Tab-separated table of C-alpha atoms in Angstrom:
chain	number	residue	atom	x	y	z
A	195	MET	CA	-2.444	19.621	173.719
A	196	THR	CA	0.185	18.120	171.461
A	197	ARG	CA	-1.388	16.618	168.377
A	198	ARG	CA	0.344	13.829	166.501
A	199	ALA	CA	0.345	14.361	162.746
A	200	GLU	CA	-0.176	11.210	160.727
A	201	MET	CA	0.369	10.569	157.063
A	202	SER	CA	-2.563	11.808	155.021
A	203	SER	CA	-3.854	9.947	152.000
A	204	SER	CA	-2.213	12.518	149.724
A	205	GLY	CA	1.261	12.529	151.239
A	206	PRO	CA	3.320	13.644	154.249
A	207	THR	CA	1.874	15.952	156.871
A	208	ARG	CA	3.453	19.167	158.058
A	209	ARG	CA	5.094	17.387	160.995
A	210	ALA	CA	6.773	15.006	158.545
A	211	VAL	CA	7.987	18.027	156.621
A	212	LEU	CA	9.651	19.544	159.674
A	213	THR	CA	11.239	16.304	160.869
A	214	GLY	CA	12.520	15.386	157.426
A	215	ALA	CA	10.379	12.253	157.207
A	216	GLY	CA	8.544	11.465	154.026
A	217	GLY	CA	9.868	14.346	151.955
A	218	LEU	CA	10.187	18.078	152.461
A	219	ILE	CA	7.472	19.589	150.310
A	220	ALA	CA	4.197	19.910	152.179
A	221	VAL	CA	0.849	18.831	150.858
A	222	ALA	CA	-2.697	19.077	152.163
A	223	THR	CA	-3.066	17.418	155.551
A	224	SER	CA	-5.825	16.302	157.819
A	225	GLY	CA	-6.408	19.780	159.259
A	226	LEU	CA	-4.657	20.217	162.588
A	227	VAL	CA	-6.436	22.519	165.017
A	228	ILE	CA	-4.737	24.629	167.679
A	229	GLY	CA	-6.329	24.798	171.100
A	230	GLY	CA	-9.647	23.607	169.740
A	231	GLN	CA	-9.956	26.706	167.551
A	232	VAL	CA	-9.415	26.956	163.829
A	233	ALA	CA	-7.110	29.917	163.306
A	234	SER	CA	-7.168	32.019	160.180
A	235	GLY	CA	-5.788	35.325	159.007
A	236	ALA	CA	-2.564	36.978	160.142
A	237	PRO	CA	-2.670	37.606	163.895
A	238	ALA	CA	-0.839	40.479	165.515
A	239	THR	CA	2.673	39.905	166.781
A	240	ALA	CA	3.297	39.044	170.427
A	241	GLY	CA	2.071	41.825	172.663
A	242	GLY	CA	-0.347	43.080	170.011
A	243	SER	CA	2.245	45.079	168.099
A	244	ALA	CA	2.001	45.665	164.367
A	245	VAL	CA	3.689	43.457	161.791
A	246	PRO	CA	7.335	44.621	161.615
A	247	PRO	CA	8.583	46.478	158.535
A	248	LEU	CA	11.000	44.785	156.163
A	249	ARG	CA	14.620	45.223	157.200
A	250	PHE	CA	16.474	43.394	154.421
A	251	PHE	CA	14.226	41.909	151.746
A	252	THR	CA	12.794	43.940	148.917
A	253	ASP	CA	9.029	43.652	148.515
A	254	ALA	CA	9.521	41.153	145.673
A	255	GLU	CA	12.015	39.051	147.663
A	256	ALA	CA	9.717	39.069	150.688
A	257	ALA	CA	6.817	37.829	148.558
A	258	THR	CA	8.939	34.980	147.179
A	259	VAL	CA	10.237	33.889	150.591
A	260	GLU	CA	6.753	34.030	152.086
A	261	ALA	CA	5.331	31.945	149.229
A	262	MET	CA	8.146	29.397	149.570
A	263	ALA	CA	7.684	29.117	153.325
A	264	GLU	CA	3.933	28.717	152.918
A	265	ARG	CA	4.443	25.763	150.589
A	266	VAL	CA	6.759	24.140	153.142
A	267	PHE	CA	4.335	24.749	156.022
A	268	PRO	CA	0.926	25.641	154.552
A	269	GLU	CA	-2.207	26.849	156.264
A	270	ASP	CA	-4.443	23.811	156.553
A	271	GLY	CA	-7.164	24.784	158.988
A	272	SER	CA	-4.525	25.886	161.463
A	273	PRO	CA	-2.024	28.692	160.822
A	274	GLY	CA	0.735	28.259	158.282
A	275	ALA	CA	4.124	29.883	157.792
A	276	ARG	CA	2.570	33.129	156.555
A	277	ASP	CA	0.399	33.445	159.658
A	278	ALA	CA	3.387	32.655	161.872
A	279	GLY	CA	5.462	35.474	160.351
A	280	VAL	CA	8.236	33.165	159.162
A	281	MET	CA	9.284	35.552	156.390
A	282	HIS	CA	9.663	38.410	158.895
A	283	TYR	CA	11.771	36.170	161.126
A	284	ILE	CA	14.129	35.368	158.230
A	285	ASP	CA	14.204	39.017	157.184
A	286	GLY	CA	15.280	40.057	160.676
A	287	ARG	CA	18.021	37.443	160.881
A	288	LEU	CA	19.430	38.448	157.501
A	289	ALA	CA	19.421	42.097	158.565
A	290	GLY	CA	21.409	41.229	161.705
A	291	GLY	CA	24.752	39.714	162.584
A	292	TRP	CA	23.992	36.244	161.230
A	293	GLY	CA	23.016	37.649	157.862
A	294	ARG	CA	26.212	39.696	157.760
A	295	GLY	CA	28.283	36.593	158.523
A	296	GLU	CA	29.763	38.102	161.679
A	297	ARG	CA	30.794	34.705	163.062
A	298	MET	CA	31.753	33.100	159.770
A	299	TYR	CA	35.211	32.756	158.283
A	300	LEU	CA	34.894	34.381	154.862
A	301	ARG	CA	38.510	35.072	153.827
A	302	GLY	CA	39.343	31.817	152.051
A	303	PRO	CA	40.882	29.916	150.505
A	304	PHE	CA	37.649	28.158	149.681
A	305	GLU	CA	37.669	24.621	148.391
A	306	GLU	CA	34.946	22.611	146.745
A	307	PRO	CA	35.008	19.322	148.676
A	308	GLY	CA	33.966	16.224	146.865
A	309	HIS	CA	31.796	15.086	149.763
A	310	GLY	CA	29.901	16.552	152.693
A	311	GLY	CA	30.967	17.297	156.235
A	312	HIS	CA	33.142	20.313	155.492
A	313	GLY	CA	30.708	22.958	156.670
A	314	TYR	CA	30.090	26.285	155.021
A	315	GLN	CA	32.553	26.723	152.127
A	316	LEU	CA	31.628	29.993	150.437
A	317	PRO	CA	32.884	33.595	150.434
A	318	LEU	CA	29.298	34.869	150.639
A	319	THR	CA	27.391	35.932	153.726
A	320	PRO	CA	23.948	34.385	154.317
A	321	ARG	CA	22.273	37.577	153.083
A	322	GLU	CA	24.305	37.382	149.870
A	323	VAL	CA	23.372	33.714	149.482
A	324	TYR	CA	19.674	34.535	149.872
A	325	ARG	CA	19.796	37.460	147.460
A	326	ARG	CA	21.591	35.396	144.826
A	327	ALA	CA	19.367	32.353	145.330
A	328	LEU	CA	16.082	34.280	145.162
A	329	ARG	CA	17.148	35.941	141.928
A	330	THR	CA	18.195	32.571	140.483
A	331	ILE	CA	14.929	30.918	141.570
A	332	ASP	CA	12.899	33.488	139.659
A	333	ASP	CA	15.194	33.114	136.622
A	334	HIS	CA	14.680	29.338	136.795
A	335	CYS	CA	10.897	29.735	137.015
A	336	GLN	CA	10.766	32.163	134.100
A	337	LYS	CA	12.795	29.830	131.906
A	338	THR	CA	10.892	26.722	132.956
A	339	TYR	CA	7.311	27.964	133.230
A	340	GLY	CA	6.875	30.588	130.553
A	341	ASP	CA	8.147	33.872	131.965
A	342	ARG	CA	6.428	33.532	135.363
A	343	THR	CA	8.106	34.194	138.707
A	344	PHE	CA	7.769	31.856	141.663
A	345	VAL	CA	4.909	33.784	143.261
A	346	GLU	CA	2.987	33.724	139.962
A	347	LEU	CA	3.058	29.930	139.717
A	348	PRO	CA	0.239	27.639	140.887
A	349	ALA	CA	0.963	25.616	144.012
A	350	ALA	CA	1.854	22.437	142.098
A	351	LYS	CA	4.519	24.248	140.066
A	352	GLN	CA	5.857	25.959	143.176
A	353	ASP	CA	6.255	22.516	144.716
A	354	GLU	CA	8.082	21.311	141.603
A	355	THR	CA	10.469	24.247	141.936
A	356	LEU	CA	11.169	23.558	145.610
A	357	THR	CA	11.724	19.890	144.805
A	358	ALA	CA	14.261	20.941	142.160
A	359	LEU	CA	15.987	23.164	144.712
A	360	GLU	CA	16.087	20.363	147.249
A	361	GLY	CA	17.539	18.011	144.651
A	362	GLY	CA	20.332	20.428	143.707
A	363	GLU	CA	18.927	20.869	140.204
A	364	VAL	CA	18.881	24.689	140.108
A	365	ASP	CA	22.147	26.293	139.010
A	366	LEU	CA	23.557	28.652	141.675
A	367	ARG	CA	27.080	28.891	140.244
A	368	LEU	CA	29.189	31.886	141.114
A	369	ALA	CA	30.421	34.308	138.476
A	370	ASP	CA	33.786	32.524	138.229
A	371	GLY	CA	32.060	29.295	137.219
A	372	ARG	CA	32.487	27.438	140.512
A	373	SER	CA	29.462	25.556	141.744
A	374	GLY	CA	29.656	27.414	145.030
A	375	TYR	CA	26.592	26.866	147.168
A	376	THR	CA	24.321	24.265	145.607
A	377	SER	CA	20.574	24.753	145.500
A	378	ALA	CA	20.283	21.743	147.825
A	379	SER	CA	22.492	23.524	150.353
A	380	PHE	CA	20.434	26.685	150.040
A	381	PHE	CA	17.217	24.740	150.497
A	382	ALA	CA	18.624	23.105	153.646
A	383	MET	CA	19.466	26.580	154.993
A	384	PHE	CA	16.023	27.867	154.072
A	385	LEU	CA	14.257	24.890	155.660
A	386	GLU	CA	16.194	25.384	158.885
A	387	ASN	CA	15.254	29.079	158.868
A	388	VAL	CA	11.593	28.116	158.413
A	389	ARG	CA	11.815	25.820	161.439
A	390	GLU	CA	13.396	28.619	163.452
A	391	GLY	CA	10.705	31.058	162.362
A	392	LEU	CA	7.981	28.649	163.421
A	393	PHE	CA	9.339	27.714	166.839
A	394	SER	CA	11.583	30.535	168.096
A	395	ASP	CA	10.394	32.960	170.750
A	396	PRO	CA	7.975	35.508	169.229
A	397	MET	CA	10.334	38.283	170.329
A	398	HIS	CA	12.306	37.432	167.151
A	399	ASP	CA	9.298	38.247	164.896
A	400	GLY	CA	8.469	34.617	164.043
A	401	ASN	CA	6.093	32.186	165.755
A	402	ARG	CA	3.522	34.988	165.675
A	403	GLY	CA	0.755	34.399	168.168
A	404	MET	CA	2.896	31.469	169.356
A	405	VAL	CA	1.181	29.304	166.739
A	406	GLY	CA	4.199	26.996	166.466
A	407	TRP	CA	4.343	26.407	170.203
A	408	LYS	CA	0.614	25.782	170.348
A	409	TRP	CA	0.870	23.306	167.487
A	410	VAL	CA	3.432	21.122	169.291
A	411	GLY	CA	2.104	21.787	172.797
A	412	PHE	CA	5.139	23.702	174.071
A	413	PRO	CA	4.248	25.956	177.025
A	414	GLY	CA	6.787	28.661	176.243
A	415	ASP	CA	8.833	30.645	178.753
A	416	PRO	CA	8.863	28.727	182.098
A	417	SER	CA	9.471	31.892	184.108
A	418	ALA	CA	6.189	33.331	182.845
A	419	TYR	CA	4.173	30.811	184.895
A	420	GLY	CA	5.752	30.962	188.319
A	421	GLU	CA	5.589	28.132	190.845
A	422	PRO	CA	2.857	25.928	189.241
A	423	TYR	CA	5.169	25.221	186.301
A	424	ALA	CA	7.852	23.804	188.612
A	425	GLU	CA	5.522	21.003	189.641
A	426	TYR	CA	5.792	19.533	186.148
A	427	VAL	CA	9.580	19.644	185.782
A	428	GLY	CA	10.820	16.105	185.128
A	429	LYS	CA	7.250	14.811	184.754
A	430	TRP	CA	6.713	15.318	181.029
A	431	HIS	CA	4.330	12.372	180.821
A	432	LEU	CA	1.752	14.658	182.450
A	433	PRO	CA	-0.056	17.099	180.148
A	434	TYR	CA	0.517	20.760	180.936
A	435	HIS	CA	-2.516	22.585	179.584
A	436	VAL	CA	-1.660	26.263	179.331
A	437	VAL	CA	-1.665	28.986	176.736
A	438	PRO	CA	2.034	29.444	175.779
A	439	LYS	CA	3.776	32.600	176.911
A	440	GLY	CA	6.835	34.206	175.362
A	441	VAL	CA	9.613	36.274	176.899
A	442	ARG	CA	8.373	39.565	178.337
């Protein structure tokens, strides 16, 4: 069931985007299909429940994050980040302990290292980083593209903006003038959150309809299958053709 994504004539495929090969901004691909069916529209969440309400983002922030995620992992004949509920996954994580920085040291002193490898060096929680970055992204777009926000831009200009973020070219300086968290660092955080939203268990509001698991051929929760699944443990060269199941 796993389908290998190759390079398309126009650039890297979505798999290259997620593995970091060939650039991070997605372009049109060869049209991957999940389970032999072309999926479209926003499916219900696991268990048929309704799309969860926003817990942290404002409506405008949610629209920006969803548009950004969709450019990273676009719908291309199979579901994209919007269909998978990636924005709702990120929203839930920011509303929870990770977003509040519960396991982060945020008391300083904070240094600005001249090279990488020092980890998170900022007195802001992830939710504060997102809120600041999203506001700055729209400011950047309005200054660069004639008073238009990110969601108002055509896809090509949205890609230019994400490329600028990835390259550290968007100013995210703190009020005291320090460079703080660079736009490249924010983009790396955002990209990791997109990956999580695509491939985490649907119980966390992402991977809606298990579209991410279906795309890579992951069967989901082993305990959901009982004894037949055990026959394949340690024999991953054999295909395991099942519809993925999440935690129940």
